[in-house]
Amino acid sequence: MKTSFATTCKGRLHHLRETLPQNLRDTAHIPDLEFNVIDYNSPDGLEEWMRENMVEPIASGRVVYYREKTLPNFIIPHAKNLAHVVGTGDVLLNLDADEFLGEGFTEQFIKVMGSRKKVVAQFGIHPGHGGRIGFHREDFYKLRGYEEEKMPWGRALDDLDLWTRALHEGLQNAGFQWPTMRAIEHG
């Protein structure tokens, strides 16, 4: 079962340069895993940093890098949908640019998702916000991904909307607490 972590980034290079290398180290022993990074026209040198620092992970397919250059504004649900579409995994997990996977999280996530079908796994990182949300690929597509038209920006309402729609469609919550889940604190 291949797993795809989907990360969107606009103006968050300062976070991604901390989290992505650490997340790659924490999962180096796990086969069939990819990190999909969507550079949503980021103005902070993200493209140059990726091309200079992620040469081997990109060449090996461990990191998939895609730059969206056509849209001037950051549309979070669109960016997340794009990150999941470029992923080739059987299981998809949204992973914000400021989030560390933490030791052992990925193995537990793969175990939970591999042992059950028709599940949605939601892990709140930020109090009162969304965070990580994972699906089997076919369920994500049946739900038609994130709502791009009506979702206001901020407070992870896009994650909440998708999770709520999943539960209404009969998917069961498979979230779990993991002691090493953490994110970079910021305003």
Short mmCIF file of C-alpha atoms in Angstrom, two decimals:
data_model
loop_
_atom_site.label_atom_id
_atom_site.label_comp_id
_atom_site.label_asym_id
_atom_site.label_seq_id
_atom_site.Cartn_x
_atom_site.Cartn_y
_atom_site.Cartn_z
CA MET A 1 0.00 0.00 0.00
CA LYS A 2 1.62 3.21 -1.16
CA THR A 3 1.15 6.34 0.96
CA SER A 4 1.20 9.93 -0.31
CA PHE A 5 1.67 12.91 2.00
CA ALA A 6 0.27 16.09 0.44
CA THR A 7 1.80 19.44 1.42
CA THR A 8 0.87 22.82 0.02
CA CYS A 9 3.13 25.81 0.36
CA LYS A 10 2.92 29.52 -0.36
CA GLY A 11 5.22 31.74 1.67
CA ARG A 12 6.01 28.88 4.06
CA LEU A 13 9.55 27.96 3.01
CA HIS A 14 10.73 28.87 6.51
CA HIS A 15 8.53 26.01 7.81
CA LEU A 16 9.08 23.48 5.04
CA ARG A 17 12.88 23.67 5.22
CA GLU A 18 12.56 22.42 8.83
CA THR A 19 9.76 19.88 8.47
CA LEU A 20 10.42 18.21 5.11
CA PRO A 21 14.02 17.10 5.79
CA GLN A 22 13.01 15.82 9.24
CA ASN A 23 9.96 14.02 7.87
CA LEU A 24 12.13 12.41 5.20
CA ARG A 25 14.56 11.21 7.88
CA ASP A 26 11.74 9.90 10.09
CA THR A 27 10.33 7.83 7.23
CA ALA A 28 13.52 6.80 5.42
CA HIS A 29 13.01 3.14 6.39
CA ILE A 30 9.45 2.98 5.02
CA PRO A 31 9.05 1.90 1.39
CA ASP A 32 6.21 2.99 -0.89
CA LEU A 33 5.97 6.50 0.47
CA GLU A 34 6.04 9.89 -1.24
CA PHE A 35 5.85 13.53 -0.22
CA ASN A 36 3.96 15.69 -2.71
CA VAL A 37 4.91 19.34 -2.38
CA ILE A 38 2.76 21.88 -4.18
CA ASP A 39 4.52 25.21 -4.56
CA TYR A 40 1.55 27.52 -5.04
CA ASN A 41 3.46 30.35 -6.70
CA SER A 42 5.43 30.85 -3.51
CA PRO A 43 7.30 34.17 -3.46
CA ASP A 44 10.00 33.15 -0.97
CA GLY A 45 12.45 31.11 -3.03
CA LEU A 46 10.79 27.73 -2.48
CA GLU A 47 11.46 26.56 -6.03
CA GLU A 48 15.18 27.31 -5.75
CA TRP A 49 15.40 25.68 -2.31
CA MET A 50 13.67 22.52 -3.55
CA ARG A 51 15.92 22.29 -6.60
CA GLU A 52 19.07 22.78 -4.50
CA ASN A 53 18.18 20.72 -1.41
CA MET A 54 15.81 18.01 -2.61
CA VAL A 55 17.76 16.75 -5.64
CA GLU A 56 18.06 13.12 -4.50
CA PRO A 57 14.55 12.79 -3.00
CA ILE A 58 13.04 14.24 -6.21
CA ALA A 59 15.19 12.02 -8.45
CA SER A 60 14.21 8.91 -6.46
CA GLY A 61 10.51 9.79 -6.47
CA ARG A 62 10.39 10.12 -2.70
CA VAL A 63 9.47 13.80 -3.19
CA VAL A 64 7.19 14.97 -5.98
CA TYR A 65 7.51 18.70 -6.56
CA TYR A 66 5.00 20.68 -8.59
CA ARG A 67 4.83 24.46 -9.01
CA GLU A 68 1.49 26.15 -9.71
CA LYS A 69 2.36 29.43 -11.45
CA THR A 70 -0.92 30.61 -12.93
CA LEU A 71 -2.99 31.70 -9.92
CA PRO A 72 -2.03 34.87 -8.02
CA ASN A 73 -4.02 34.06 -4.86
CA PHE A 74 -3.61 31.07 -2.57
CA ILE A 75 -6.77 28.99 -2.74
CA ILE A 76 -6.19 26.41 -0.02
CA PRO A 77 -8.78 23.82 -1.07
CA HIS A 78 -7.56 23.97 -4.68
CA ALA A 79 -3.95 23.59 -3.55
CA LYS A 80 -4.83 20.58 -1.37
CA ASN A 81 -6.78 18.94 -4.19
CA LEU A 82 -3.81 19.48 -6.50
CA ALA A 83 -1.45 17.96 -3.94
CA HIS A 84 -3.63 14.86 -3.69
CA VAL A 85 -4.08 14.56 -7.47
CA VAL A 86 -0.32 14.46 -8.12
CA GLY A 87 0.02 11.78 -5.47
CA THR A 88 0.16 8.17 -6.61
CA GLY A 89 -0.56 6.57 -3.24
CA ASP A 90 -3.39 4.23 -2.32
CA VAL A 91 -3.68 6.29 0.87
CA LEU A 92 -3.55 10.10 0.96
CA LEU A 93 -2.78 12.29 3.96
CA ASN A 94 -2.82 16.08 4.11
CA LEU A 95 0.32 17.27 5.90
CA ASP A 96 0.65 21.01 6.46
CA ALA A 97 4.02 22.64 5.78
CA ASP A 98 4.51 23.33 9.51
CA GLU A 99 3.87 19.74 10.67
CA PHE A 100 6.34 17.09 11.72
CA LEU A 101 5.25 13.48 11.30
CA GLY A 102 7.15 12.36 14.37
CA GLU A 103 8.72 9.00 15.02
CA GLY A 104 6.32 6.11 14.62
CA PHE A 105 3.32 8.09 13.35
CA THR A 106 3.64 6.95 9.75
CA GLU A 107 3.87 3.27 10.66
CA GLN A 108 0.73 3.57 12.81
CA PHE A 109 -1.13 5.50 10.12
CA ILE A 110 -0.27 2.88 7.49
CA LYS A 111 -1.31 0.08 9.87
CA VAL A 112 -4.68 1.69 10.63
CA MET A 113 -5.42 2.52 6.99
CA GLY A 114 -4.27 -0.90 5.80
CA SER A 115 -6.45 -2.79 8.24
CA ARG A 116 -9.70 -0.97 7.46
CA LYS A 117 -11.63 0.32 4.49
CA LYS A 118 -14.13 3.17 4.37
CA VAL A 119 -12.34 5.23 6.99
CA VAL A 120 -11.31 8.84 7.38
CA ALA A 121 -8.42 9.56 9.73
CA GLN A 122 -8.37 13.05 11.22
CA PHE A 123 -5.63 14.19 13.58
CA GLY A 124 -5.95 17.66 15.05
CA ILE A 125 -2.57 19.31 15.45
CA HIS A 126 -3.61 22.89 16.04
CA PRO A 127 -6.25 23.44 18.76
CA GLY A 128 -9.58 24.25 17.16
CA HIS A 129 -8.18 23.64 13.68
CA GLY A 130 -8.01 20.76 11.25
CA GLY A 131 -4.61 19.36 10.62
CA ARG A 132 -3.90 15.98 9.15
CA ILE A 133 -6.71 14.23 7.39
CA GLY A 134 -6.27 10.95 5.54
CA PHE A 135 -8.30 8.81 3.15
CA HIS A 136 -8.07 5.86 0.87
CA ARG A 137 -7.65 7.33 -2.60
CA GLU A 138 -10.97 6.00 -3.90
CA ASP A 139 -12.87 7.57 -0.99
CA PHE A 140 -11.18 10.95 -1.52
CA TYR A 141 -12.27 10.89 -5.17
CA LYS A 142 -15.81 9.72 -4.35
CA LEU A 143 -16.10 12.73 -2.02
CA ARG A 144 -14.77 14.89 -4.88
CA GLY A 145 -11.99 16.22 -2.68
CA TYR A 146 -11.98 19.59 -1.01
CA GLU A 147 -14.78 22.06 -1.76
CA GLU A 148 -13.12 24.82 -3.79
CA GLU A 149 -16.02 27.14 -4.49
CA LYS A 150 -17.66 27.97 -1.16
CA MET A 151 -14.94 27.50 1.42
CA PRO A 152 -13.73 30.65 3.20
CA TRP A 153 -10.02 30.86 3.93
CA GLY A 154 -8.67 30.04 7.37
CA ARG A 155 -9.35 28.01 10.49
CA ALA A 156 -9.12 24.75 8.48
CA LEU A 157 -12.80 24.83 7.59
CA ASP A 158 -11.90 22.98 4.40
CA ASP A 159 -10.64 20.01 6.45
CA LEU A 160 -13.72 20.11 8.69
CA ASP A 161 -16.04 20.22 5.66
CA LEU A 162 -14.32 17.26 4.01
CA TRP A 163 -14.26 15.23 7.23
CA THR A 164 -17.96 15.95 7.88
CA ARG A 165 -18.90 14.96 4.34
CA ALA A 166 -16.90 11.73 4.76
CA LEU A 167 -18.80 10.83 7.93
CA HIS A 168 -22.12 11.59 6.22
CA GLU A 169 -21.13 9.22 3.42
CA GLY A 170 -20.61 6.41 5.94
CA LEU A 171 -16.86 6.54 6.44
CA GLN A 172 -15.79 5.74 10.00
CA ASN A 173 -13.38 7.91 12.01
CA ALA A 174 -10.05 6.14 12.39
CA GLY A 175 -8.05 8.95 13.99
CA PHE A 176 -5.70 8.21 16.84
CA GLN A 177 -3.54 10.21 19.19
CA TRP A 178 0.20 9.99 18.73
CA PRO A 179 2.60 11.50 21.28
CA THR A 180 5.13 12.75 18.74
CA MET A 181 2.66 14.73 16.61
CA ARG A 182 3.72 18.34 16.62
CA ALA A 183 3.81 21.45 14.52
CA ILE A 184 5.98 24.54 14.43
CA GLU A 185 4.31 27.14 16.64
CA HIS A 186 3.54 30.38 14.88
CA GLY A 187 0.93 33.13 14.62
#
